[in-house]
CSV table of C-alpha atoms in Angstrom, one decimal:
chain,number,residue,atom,x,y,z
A,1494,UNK,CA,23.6,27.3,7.6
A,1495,UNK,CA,25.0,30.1,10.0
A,1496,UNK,CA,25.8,28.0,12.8
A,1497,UNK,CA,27.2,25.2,13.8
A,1498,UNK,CA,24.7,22.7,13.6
A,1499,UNK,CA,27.0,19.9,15.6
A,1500,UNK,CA,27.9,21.8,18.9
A,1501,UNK,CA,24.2,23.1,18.9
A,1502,UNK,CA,22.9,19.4,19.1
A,1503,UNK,CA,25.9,18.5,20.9
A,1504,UNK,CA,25.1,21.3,23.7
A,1505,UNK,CA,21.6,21.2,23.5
A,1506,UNK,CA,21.7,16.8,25.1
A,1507,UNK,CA,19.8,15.4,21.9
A,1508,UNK,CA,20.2,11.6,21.3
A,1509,UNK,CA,18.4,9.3,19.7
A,1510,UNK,CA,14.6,9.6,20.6
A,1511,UNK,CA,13.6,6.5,19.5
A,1512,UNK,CA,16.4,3.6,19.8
A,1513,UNK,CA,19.0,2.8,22.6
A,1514,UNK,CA,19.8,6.9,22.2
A,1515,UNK,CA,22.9,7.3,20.1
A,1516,UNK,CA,24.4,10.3,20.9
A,1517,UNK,CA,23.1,12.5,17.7
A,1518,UNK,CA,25.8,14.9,17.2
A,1519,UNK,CA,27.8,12.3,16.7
A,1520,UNK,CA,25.7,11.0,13.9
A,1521,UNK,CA,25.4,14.5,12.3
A,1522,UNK,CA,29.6,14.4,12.1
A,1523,UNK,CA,29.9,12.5,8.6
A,1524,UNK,CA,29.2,12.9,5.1
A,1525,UNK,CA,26.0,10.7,3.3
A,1526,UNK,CA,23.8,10.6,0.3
A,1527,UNK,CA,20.5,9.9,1.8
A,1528,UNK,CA,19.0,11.4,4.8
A,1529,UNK,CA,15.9,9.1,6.2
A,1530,UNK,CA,13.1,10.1,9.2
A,1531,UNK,CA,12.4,6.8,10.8
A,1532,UNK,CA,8.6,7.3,10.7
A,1533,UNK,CA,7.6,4.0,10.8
A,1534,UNK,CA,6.7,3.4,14.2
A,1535,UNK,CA,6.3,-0.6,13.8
A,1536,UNK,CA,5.7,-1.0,17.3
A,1537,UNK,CA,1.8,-1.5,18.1
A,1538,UNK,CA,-0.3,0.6,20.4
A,1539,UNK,CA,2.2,3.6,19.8
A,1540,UNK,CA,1.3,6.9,18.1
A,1541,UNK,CA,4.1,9.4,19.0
A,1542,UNK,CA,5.9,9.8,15.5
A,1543,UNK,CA,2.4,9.5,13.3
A,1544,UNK,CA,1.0,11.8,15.4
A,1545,UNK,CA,4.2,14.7,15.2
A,1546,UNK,CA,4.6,14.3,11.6
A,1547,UNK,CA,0.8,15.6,11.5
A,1548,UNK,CA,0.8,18.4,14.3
A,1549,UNK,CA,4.9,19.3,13.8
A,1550,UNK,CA,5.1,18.6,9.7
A,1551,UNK,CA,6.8,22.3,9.7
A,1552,UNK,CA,8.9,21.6,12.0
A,1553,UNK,CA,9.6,18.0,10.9
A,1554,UNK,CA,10.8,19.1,7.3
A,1555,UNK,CA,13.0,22.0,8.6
A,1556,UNK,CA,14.3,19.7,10.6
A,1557,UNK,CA,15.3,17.6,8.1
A,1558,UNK,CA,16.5,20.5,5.6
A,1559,UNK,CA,19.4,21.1,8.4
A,1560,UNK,CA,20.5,17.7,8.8
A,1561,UNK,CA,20.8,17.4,4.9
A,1562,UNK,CA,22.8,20.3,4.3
A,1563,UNK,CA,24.8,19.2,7.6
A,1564,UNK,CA,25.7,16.3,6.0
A,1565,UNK,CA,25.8,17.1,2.8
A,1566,UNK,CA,23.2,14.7,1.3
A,1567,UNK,CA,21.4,14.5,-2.0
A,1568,UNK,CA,18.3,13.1,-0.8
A,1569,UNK,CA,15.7,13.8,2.5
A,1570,UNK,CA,13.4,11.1,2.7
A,1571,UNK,CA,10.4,10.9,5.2
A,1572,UNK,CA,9.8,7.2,5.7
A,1573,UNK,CA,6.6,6.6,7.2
A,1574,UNK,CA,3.6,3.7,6.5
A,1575,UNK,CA,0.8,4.5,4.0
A,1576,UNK,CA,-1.8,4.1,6.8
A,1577,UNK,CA,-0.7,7.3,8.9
A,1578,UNK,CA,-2.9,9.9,6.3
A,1579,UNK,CA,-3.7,12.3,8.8
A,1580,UNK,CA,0.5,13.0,8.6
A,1581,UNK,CA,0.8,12.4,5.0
A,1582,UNK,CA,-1.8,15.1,4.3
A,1583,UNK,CA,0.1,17.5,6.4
A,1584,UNK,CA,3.7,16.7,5.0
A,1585,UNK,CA,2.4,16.7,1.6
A,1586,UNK,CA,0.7,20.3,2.1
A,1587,UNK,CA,3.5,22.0,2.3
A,1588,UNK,CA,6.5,19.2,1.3
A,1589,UNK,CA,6.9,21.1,-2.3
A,1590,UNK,CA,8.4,24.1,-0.7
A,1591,UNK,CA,11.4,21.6,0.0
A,1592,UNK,CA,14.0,20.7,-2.6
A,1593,UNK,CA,15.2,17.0,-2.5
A,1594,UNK,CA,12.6,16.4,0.1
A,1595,UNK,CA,10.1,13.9,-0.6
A,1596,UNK,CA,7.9,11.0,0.9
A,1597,UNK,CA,8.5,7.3,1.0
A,1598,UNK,CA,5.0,5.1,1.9
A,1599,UNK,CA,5.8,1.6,3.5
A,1600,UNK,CA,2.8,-1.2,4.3
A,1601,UNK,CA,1.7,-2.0,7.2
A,1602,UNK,CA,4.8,-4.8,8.0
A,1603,UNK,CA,6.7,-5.4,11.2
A,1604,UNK,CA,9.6,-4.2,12.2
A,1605,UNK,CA,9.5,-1.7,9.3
A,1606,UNK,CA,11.3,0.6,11.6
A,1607,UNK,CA,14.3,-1.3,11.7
A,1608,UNK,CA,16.7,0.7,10.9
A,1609,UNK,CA,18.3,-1.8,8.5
A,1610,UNK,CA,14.9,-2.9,7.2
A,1611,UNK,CA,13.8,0.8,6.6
A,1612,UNK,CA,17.0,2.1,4.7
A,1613,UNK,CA,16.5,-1.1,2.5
A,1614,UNK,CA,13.1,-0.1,1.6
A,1615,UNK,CA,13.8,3.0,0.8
A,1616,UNK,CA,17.6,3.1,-1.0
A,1617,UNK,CA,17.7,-1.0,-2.1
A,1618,UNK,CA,21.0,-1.1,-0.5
A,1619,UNK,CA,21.9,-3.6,1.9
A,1620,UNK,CA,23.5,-2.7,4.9
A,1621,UNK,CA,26.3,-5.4,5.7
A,1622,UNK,CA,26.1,-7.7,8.8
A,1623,UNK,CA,26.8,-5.8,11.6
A,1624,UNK,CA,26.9,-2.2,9.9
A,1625,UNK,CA,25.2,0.6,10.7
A,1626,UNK,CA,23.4,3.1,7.4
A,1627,UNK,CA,26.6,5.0,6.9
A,1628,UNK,CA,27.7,1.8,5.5
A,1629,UNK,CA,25.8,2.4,2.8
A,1630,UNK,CA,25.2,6.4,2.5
A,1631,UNK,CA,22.5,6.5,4.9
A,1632,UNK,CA,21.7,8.4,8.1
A,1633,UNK,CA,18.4,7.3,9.9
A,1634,UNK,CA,17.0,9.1,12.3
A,1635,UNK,CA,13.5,9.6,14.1
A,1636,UNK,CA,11.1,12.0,13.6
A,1637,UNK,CA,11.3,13.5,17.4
A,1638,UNK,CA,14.8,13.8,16.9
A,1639,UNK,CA,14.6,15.2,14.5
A,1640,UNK,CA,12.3,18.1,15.7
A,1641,UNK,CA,14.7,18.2,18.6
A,1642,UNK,CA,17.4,19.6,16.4
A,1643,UNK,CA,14.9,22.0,15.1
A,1644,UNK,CA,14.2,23.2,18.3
A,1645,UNK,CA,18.0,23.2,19.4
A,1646,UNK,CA,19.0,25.0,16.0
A,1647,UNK,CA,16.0,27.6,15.6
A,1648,UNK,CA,14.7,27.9,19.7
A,1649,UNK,CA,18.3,27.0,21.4
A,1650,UNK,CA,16.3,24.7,23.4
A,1651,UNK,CA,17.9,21.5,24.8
A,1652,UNK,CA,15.7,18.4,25.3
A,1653,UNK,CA,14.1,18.6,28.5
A,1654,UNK,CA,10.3,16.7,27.6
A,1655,UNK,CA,9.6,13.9,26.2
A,1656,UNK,CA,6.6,12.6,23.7
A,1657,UNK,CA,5.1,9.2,25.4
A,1658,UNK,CA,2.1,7.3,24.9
A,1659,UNK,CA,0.6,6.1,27.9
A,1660,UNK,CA,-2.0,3.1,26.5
A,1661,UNK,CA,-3.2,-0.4,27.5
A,1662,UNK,CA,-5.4,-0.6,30.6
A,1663,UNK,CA,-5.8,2.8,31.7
A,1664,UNK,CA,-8.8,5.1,31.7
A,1665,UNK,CA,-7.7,7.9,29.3
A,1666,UNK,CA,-4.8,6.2,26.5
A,1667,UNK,CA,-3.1,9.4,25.5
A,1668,UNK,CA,0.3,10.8,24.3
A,1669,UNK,CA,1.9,13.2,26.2
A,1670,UNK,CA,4.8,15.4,26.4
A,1671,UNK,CA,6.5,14.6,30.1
A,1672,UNK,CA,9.2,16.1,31.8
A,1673,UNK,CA,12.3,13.5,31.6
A,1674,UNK,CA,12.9,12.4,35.5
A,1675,UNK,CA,8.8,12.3,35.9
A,1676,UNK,CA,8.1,8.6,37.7
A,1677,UNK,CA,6.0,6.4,35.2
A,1678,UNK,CA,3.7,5.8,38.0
A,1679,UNK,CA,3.1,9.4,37.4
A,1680,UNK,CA,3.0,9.5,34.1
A,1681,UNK,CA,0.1,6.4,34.1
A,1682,UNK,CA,-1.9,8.8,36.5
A,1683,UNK,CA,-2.0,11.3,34.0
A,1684,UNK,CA,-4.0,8.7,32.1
A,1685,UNK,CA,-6.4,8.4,34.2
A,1686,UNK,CA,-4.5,5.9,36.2
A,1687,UNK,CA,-5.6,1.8,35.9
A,1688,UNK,CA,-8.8,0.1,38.0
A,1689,UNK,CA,-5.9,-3.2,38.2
A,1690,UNK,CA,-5.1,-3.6,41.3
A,1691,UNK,CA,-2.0,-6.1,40.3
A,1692,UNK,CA,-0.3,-5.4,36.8
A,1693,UNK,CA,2.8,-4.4,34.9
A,1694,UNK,CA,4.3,-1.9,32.8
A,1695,UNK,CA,6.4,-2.4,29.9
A,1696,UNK,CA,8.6,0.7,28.4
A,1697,UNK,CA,8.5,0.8,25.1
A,1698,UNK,CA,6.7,-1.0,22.2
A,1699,UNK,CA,4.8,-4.6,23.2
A,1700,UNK,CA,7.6,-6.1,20.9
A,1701,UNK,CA,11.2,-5.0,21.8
A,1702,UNK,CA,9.9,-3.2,25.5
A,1703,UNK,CA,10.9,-4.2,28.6
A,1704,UNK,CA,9.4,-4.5,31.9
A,1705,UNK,CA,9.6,-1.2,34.1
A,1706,UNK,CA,8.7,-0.5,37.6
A,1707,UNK,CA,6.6,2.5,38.1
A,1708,UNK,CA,9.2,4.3,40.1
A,1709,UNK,CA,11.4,4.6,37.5
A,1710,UNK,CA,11.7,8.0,35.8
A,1711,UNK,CA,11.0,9.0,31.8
A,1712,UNK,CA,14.0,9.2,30.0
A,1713,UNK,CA,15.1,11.1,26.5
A,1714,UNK,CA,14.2,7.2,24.9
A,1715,UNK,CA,11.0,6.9,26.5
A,1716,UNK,CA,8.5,6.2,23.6
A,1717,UNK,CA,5.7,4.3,25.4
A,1718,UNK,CA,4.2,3.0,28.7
A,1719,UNK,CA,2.2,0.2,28.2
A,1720,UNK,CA,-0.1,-0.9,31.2
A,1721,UNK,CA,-0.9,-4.9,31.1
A,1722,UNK,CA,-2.3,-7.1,33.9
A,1723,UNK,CA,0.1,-9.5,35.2
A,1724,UNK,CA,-1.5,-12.4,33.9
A,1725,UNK,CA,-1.5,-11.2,30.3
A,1726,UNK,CA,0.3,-14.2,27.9
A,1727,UNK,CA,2.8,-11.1,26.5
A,1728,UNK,CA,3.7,-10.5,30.6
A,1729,UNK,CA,4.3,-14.6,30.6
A,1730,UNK,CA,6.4,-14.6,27.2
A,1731,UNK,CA,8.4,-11.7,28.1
A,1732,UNK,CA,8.8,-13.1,32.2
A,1733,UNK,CA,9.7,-16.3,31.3
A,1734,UNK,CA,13.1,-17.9,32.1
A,1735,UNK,CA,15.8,-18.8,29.1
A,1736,UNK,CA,16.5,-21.9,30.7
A,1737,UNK,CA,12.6,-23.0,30.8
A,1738,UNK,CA,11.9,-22.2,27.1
A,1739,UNK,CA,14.9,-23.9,26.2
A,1740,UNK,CA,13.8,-26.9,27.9
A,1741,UNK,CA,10.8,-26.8,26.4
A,1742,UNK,CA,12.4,-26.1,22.8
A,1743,UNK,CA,14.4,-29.8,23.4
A,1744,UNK,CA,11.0,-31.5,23.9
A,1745,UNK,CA,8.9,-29.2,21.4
A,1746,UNK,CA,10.5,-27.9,18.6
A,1747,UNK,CA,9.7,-29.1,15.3
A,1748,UNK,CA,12.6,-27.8,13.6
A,1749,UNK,CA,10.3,-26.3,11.0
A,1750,UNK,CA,12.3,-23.0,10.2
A,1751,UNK,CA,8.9,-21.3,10.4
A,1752,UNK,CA,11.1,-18.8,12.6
A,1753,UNK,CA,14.0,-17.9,10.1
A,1754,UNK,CA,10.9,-18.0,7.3
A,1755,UNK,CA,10.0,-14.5,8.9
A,1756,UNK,CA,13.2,-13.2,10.3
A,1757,UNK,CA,13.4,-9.9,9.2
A,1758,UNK,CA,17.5,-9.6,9.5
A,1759,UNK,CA,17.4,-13.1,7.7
A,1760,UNK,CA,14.9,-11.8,4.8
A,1761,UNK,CA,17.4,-9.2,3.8
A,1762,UNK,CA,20.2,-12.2,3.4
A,1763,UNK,CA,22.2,-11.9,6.8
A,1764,UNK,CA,23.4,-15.3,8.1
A,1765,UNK,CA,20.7,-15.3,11.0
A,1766,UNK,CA,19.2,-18.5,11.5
A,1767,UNK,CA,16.8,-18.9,14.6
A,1768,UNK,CA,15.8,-22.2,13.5
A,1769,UNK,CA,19.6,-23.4,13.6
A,1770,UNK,CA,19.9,-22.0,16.2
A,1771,UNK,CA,17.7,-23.7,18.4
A,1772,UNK,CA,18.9,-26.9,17.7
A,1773,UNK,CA,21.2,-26.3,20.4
A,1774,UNK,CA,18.9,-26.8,23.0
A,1775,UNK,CA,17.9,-30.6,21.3
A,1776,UNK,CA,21.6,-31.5,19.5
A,1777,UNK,CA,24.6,-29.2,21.6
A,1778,UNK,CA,24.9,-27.9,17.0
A,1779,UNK,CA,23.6,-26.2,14.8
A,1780,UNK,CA,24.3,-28.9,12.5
A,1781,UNK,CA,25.6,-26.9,10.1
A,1782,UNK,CA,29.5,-26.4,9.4
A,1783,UNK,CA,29.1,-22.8,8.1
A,1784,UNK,CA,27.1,-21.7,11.2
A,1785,UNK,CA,28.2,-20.7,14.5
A,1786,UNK,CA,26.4,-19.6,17.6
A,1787,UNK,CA,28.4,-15.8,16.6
A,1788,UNK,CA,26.0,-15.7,14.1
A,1789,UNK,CA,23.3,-14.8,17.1
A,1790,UNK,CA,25.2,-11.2,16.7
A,1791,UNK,CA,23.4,-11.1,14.2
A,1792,UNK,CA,19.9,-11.0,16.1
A,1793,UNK,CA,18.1,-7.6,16.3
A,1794,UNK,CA,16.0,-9.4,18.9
A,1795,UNK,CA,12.7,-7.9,17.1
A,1796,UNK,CA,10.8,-11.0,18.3
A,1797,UNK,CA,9.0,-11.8,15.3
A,1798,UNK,CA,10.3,-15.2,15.7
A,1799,UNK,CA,8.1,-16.1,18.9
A,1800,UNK,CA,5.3,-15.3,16.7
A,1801,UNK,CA,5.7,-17.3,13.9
A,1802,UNK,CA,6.5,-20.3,16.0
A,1803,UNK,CA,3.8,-23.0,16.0
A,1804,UNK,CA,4.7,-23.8,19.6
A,1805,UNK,CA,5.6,-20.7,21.2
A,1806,UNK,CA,9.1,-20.8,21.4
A,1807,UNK,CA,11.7,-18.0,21.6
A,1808,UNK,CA,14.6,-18.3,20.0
A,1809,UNK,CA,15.3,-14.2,20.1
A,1810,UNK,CA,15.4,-15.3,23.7
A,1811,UNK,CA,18.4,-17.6,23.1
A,1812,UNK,CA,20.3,-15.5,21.1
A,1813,UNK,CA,20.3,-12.7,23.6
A,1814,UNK,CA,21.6,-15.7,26.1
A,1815,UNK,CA,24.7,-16.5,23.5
A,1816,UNK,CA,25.3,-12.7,22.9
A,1817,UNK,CA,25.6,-12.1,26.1
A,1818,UNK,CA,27.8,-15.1,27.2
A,1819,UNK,CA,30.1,-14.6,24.1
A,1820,UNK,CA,30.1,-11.0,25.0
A,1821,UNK,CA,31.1,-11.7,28.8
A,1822,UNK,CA,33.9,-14.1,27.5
A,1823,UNK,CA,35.4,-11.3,25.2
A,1824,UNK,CA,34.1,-12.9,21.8
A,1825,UNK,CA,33.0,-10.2,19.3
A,1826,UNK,CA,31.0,-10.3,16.3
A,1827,UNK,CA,32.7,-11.8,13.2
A,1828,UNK,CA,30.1,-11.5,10.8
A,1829,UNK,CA,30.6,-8.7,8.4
A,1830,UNK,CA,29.2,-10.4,5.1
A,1831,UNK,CA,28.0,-8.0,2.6
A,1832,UNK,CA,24.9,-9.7,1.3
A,1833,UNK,CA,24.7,-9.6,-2.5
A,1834,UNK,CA,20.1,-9.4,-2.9
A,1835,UNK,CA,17.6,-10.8,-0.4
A,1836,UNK,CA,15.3,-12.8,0.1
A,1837,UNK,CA,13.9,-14.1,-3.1
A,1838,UNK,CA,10.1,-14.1,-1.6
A,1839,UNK,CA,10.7,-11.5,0.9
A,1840,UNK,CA,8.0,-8.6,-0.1
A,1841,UNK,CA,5.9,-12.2,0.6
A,1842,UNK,CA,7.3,-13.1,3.6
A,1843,UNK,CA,6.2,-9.2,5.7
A,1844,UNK,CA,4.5,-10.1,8.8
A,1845,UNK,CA,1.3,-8.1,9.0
A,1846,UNK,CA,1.2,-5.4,12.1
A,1847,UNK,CA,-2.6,-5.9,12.5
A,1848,UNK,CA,-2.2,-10.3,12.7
A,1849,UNK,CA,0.8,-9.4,15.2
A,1850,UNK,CA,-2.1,-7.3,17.4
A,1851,UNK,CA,-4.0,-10.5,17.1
A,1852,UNK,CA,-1.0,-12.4,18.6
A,1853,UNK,CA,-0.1,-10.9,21.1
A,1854,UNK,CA,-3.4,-10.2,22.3
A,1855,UNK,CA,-3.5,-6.5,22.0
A,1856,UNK,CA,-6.8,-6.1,19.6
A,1857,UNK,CA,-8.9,-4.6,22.7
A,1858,UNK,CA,-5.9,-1.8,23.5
A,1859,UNK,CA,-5.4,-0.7,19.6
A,1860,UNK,CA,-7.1,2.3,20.9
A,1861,UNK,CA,-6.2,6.1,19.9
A,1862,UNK,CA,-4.2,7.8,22.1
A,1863,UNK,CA,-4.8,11.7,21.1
A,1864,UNK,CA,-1.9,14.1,21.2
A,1865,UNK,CA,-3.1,16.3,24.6
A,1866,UNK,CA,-1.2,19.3,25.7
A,1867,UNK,CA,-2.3,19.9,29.5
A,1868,UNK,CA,-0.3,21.3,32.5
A,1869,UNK,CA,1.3,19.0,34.8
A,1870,UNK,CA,2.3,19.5,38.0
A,1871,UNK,CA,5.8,18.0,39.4
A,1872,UNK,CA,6.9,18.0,43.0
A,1873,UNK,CA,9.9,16.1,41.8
A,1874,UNK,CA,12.0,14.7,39.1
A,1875,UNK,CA,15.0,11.8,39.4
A,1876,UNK,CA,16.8,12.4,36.0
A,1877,UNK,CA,19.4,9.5,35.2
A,1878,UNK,CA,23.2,10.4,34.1
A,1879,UNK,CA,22.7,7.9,31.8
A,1880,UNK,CA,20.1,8.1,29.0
A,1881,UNK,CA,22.2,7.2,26.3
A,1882,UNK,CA,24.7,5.5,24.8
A,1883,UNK,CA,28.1,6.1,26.1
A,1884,UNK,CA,29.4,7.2,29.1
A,1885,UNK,CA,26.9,8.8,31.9
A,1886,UNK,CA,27.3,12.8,32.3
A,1887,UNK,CA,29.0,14.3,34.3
A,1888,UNK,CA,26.9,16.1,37.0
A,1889,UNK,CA,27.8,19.7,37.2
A,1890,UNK,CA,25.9,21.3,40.3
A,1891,UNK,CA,25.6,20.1,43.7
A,1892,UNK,CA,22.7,19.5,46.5
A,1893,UNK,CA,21.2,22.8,47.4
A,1894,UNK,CA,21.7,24.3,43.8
A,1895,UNK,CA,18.5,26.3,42.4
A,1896,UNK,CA,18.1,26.0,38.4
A,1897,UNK,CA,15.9,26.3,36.1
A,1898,UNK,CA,14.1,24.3,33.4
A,1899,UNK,CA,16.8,24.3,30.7
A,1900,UNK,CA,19.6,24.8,32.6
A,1901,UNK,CA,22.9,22.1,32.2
A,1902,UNK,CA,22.9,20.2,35.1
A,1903,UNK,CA,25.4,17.5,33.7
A,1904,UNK,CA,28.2,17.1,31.1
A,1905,UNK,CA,29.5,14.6,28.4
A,1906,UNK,CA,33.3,14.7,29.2
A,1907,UNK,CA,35.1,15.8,25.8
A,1908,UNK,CA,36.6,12.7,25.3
A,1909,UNK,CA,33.5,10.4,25.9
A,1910,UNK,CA,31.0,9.4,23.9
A,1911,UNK,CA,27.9,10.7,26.0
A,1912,UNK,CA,25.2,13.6,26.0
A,1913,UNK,CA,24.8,16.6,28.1
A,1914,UNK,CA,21.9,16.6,31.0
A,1915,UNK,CA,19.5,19.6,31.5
A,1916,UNK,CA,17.4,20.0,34.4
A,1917,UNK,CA,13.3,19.6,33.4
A,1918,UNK,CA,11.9,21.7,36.1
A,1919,UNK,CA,12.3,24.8,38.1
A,1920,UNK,CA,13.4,23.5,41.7
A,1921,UNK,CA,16.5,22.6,44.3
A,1922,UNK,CA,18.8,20.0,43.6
A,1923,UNK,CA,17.9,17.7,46.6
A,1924,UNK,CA,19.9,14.8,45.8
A,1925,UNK,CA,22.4,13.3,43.5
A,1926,UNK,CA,22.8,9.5,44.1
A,1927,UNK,CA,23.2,6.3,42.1
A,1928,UNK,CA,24.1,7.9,38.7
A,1929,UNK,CA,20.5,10.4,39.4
A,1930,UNK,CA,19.9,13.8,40.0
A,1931,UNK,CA,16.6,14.4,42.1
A,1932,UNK,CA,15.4,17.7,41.9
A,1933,UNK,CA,12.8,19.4,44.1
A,1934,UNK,CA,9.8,21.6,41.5
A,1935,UNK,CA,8.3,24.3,43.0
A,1936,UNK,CA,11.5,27.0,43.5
């Protein structure tokens, strides 16, 4: 390698493509034995990752070539479910031409793109509560990132698009690759638009998305736009108030530990119980002198538990409650237990993408959502200082500047965790307000 891998990601604004967007040079600063693309995609109704690792497979695998020898690692693994063949074909055309490069096939299970979940499947090592894959040897990332580092490496192109599938009740489901600051309510139009007069969009996968307003701009952790009518029973779960469910939970809950059963954080033995948990809303306890409400930390908040509850209850929707009061109150996460083997039953115990479809009512908008490449027009872009982890950028022009698409238009301070900006469009900088720089297309 004949540059500096690092300071090219670091320049070029790349964070995590699929997650909460952890600043990705950072990642690439460490040593580790196994390299793993996150090609799972676990969510429902998206395609963006299945869909790269077919059209982008080159690109994917020398991707992934840089980040092992970056970090010195003895093993590239592409981790993606047995299901996605159109990608498997193309990786395994030309993955023999890559030394210490090879394939790993998951079911069909949810959340196998947890990034705990998906190092255990593919190294058997346990990652200890509250750790992170370099815990044990591992670096996850996901597959656009990972073509993002290719491009920064190879093209000296920063991250100025993003891959997005637009799905649910629009005319045309497609993916797309947007300009970060387009509005969603743009990006739905692009689909065709929606005959609903009233509905709602969630950002992100149906499971761990959240409800978005369609004036609010793709980011660099944009992965879908899912278009639902307000009255949808997945628009009531995820609406609904903590207080209300927990009333319901003192009249309703069975304490049947059907929840903890499928907990995914739980299968791989963390101290994660959402059926103790919930005895808090019927007993003030948990009822149980080695369990604390800190344990809640311990919640990746995947959902699954909603949907293996008889009655419809959400404990993932406590937990977030008791993480964020403990948070607010200064309490941190004591939990660090290294788990010694999981779940006894667990390969049993997988909850099965196509019943979770079923449950949440999808089944009509599992749909393809083709790959298009088509010009879009942009009058406008608001691009957020914050689309990571960290602290926001620092902007670097003013209102009136001309720049082009590529150009840094914001910068992560030296001493901050954070990721450089770069402007999406050709245009003016017409405004810079509320932590967003609006930029006029059309210079």
């Amino acid at each position: 390698m004949d540059k500096d891998l690092c300071s090219l990601v670091k320049d070029a604004g790349i964070v995590g493509a699929g997650g909460a967007g952890f600043p990705t040079h950072v990642k690439l600063n460490a040593k580790a034995e196994y390299v793993i693309v996150n090609g799972a995609e676990c969510e429902p109704l998206l395609r963006v990752d299945q869909q790269l690792m077919d059209v982008e497979c080159r690109k994917i695998l020398e991707g992934l070539k840089l980040v092992k020898e970056q970090v010195g690692a003895k093993y590239g693994v592409i981790a993606l479910k047995e299901k996605y063949k159109k990608a498997i074909n193309s990786l395994e055309g030309i993955i023999g031409e890559y030394e210490g490069i090879k394939i790993h096939k998951l079911q069909n299970f949810y959340p196998a793109g947890d990034e705990q979940i998906i190092v255990y499947e593919v190294t058997k090592r346990i990652i200890p509560e509250g750790g992170i894959p370099l815990n044990v040897g591992a670096i996850v990332s996901n597959v656009e990132t990972i073509a993002n580092i290719y491009d920064a490496y190879y093209n000296n192109l920063p991250v100025t698009e993003k891959y997005v599938t637009v799905t649910g009740e629009v005319r045309y489901p497609k993916t797309l690759r947007l300009p970060i600051g387009l509005s969603i309510g743009e990006a739905i139009e692009l689909a065709g638009g929606t005959d609903l007069t009233d509905f709602v969009v969630i950002n992100g996968g149906p499971m761990m998305g959240k409800i978005t307003d369609v004036k609010s701009p793709i980011t660099k952790t944009t992965k879908g736009l899912i278009v639902l009518p307000k009255d949808h029973s997945l628009i009531k779960s995820l609406t609904k108030d903590v207080n209300t469910m927990l009333k319901e939970a003192k009249s309703a809950c069975m304490h049947c530990s059907h929840c903890s059963e499928v907990c995914p954080r739980n299968l791989l033995g963390h101290r994660i119980y959402p059926d103790k948990m919930m005895r808090l809303s019927s007993y003030n306890s948990v009822c149980d002198d080695k369990i604390t409400p800190i344990n809640a930390f311990l919640c990746c908040e995947c959902r699954l538990c909603e949907y293996a509850c008889v009655m419809d209850l959400q404990p993932w929707k406590l937990h977030n409650s008791i993480k964020k009061m403990l948070s607010f109150n200064g309490i941190k996460n004591t939990c660090k237990n290294q788990p010694e083997k999981v779940h006894p039953f667990r390969s049993y115990k997988k909850y099965p993408v196509n019943k979770l479809i079923y449950k949440l009512g999808l089944n009509s908008y599992n749909v393809e959502a083709p790959l298009t490449k088509e010009e879009i027009n942009v009058t406008s872009v608001s691009i957020p200082l914050s689309q990571h982890i960290g602290a926001p950028a620092v902007p670097k022009v003013q209102i009136g500047d001309k720049v082009h698409k590529g150009d840094l238009i914001a910068y992560v301070e030296e001493d901050k965790l954070g990721s450089n900006i770069h402007s999406s469009v050709d245009g003016v900088i017409s405004d810079i307000r509320n932590n967003i720089i609006i930029i006029s297309g059309g210079m």
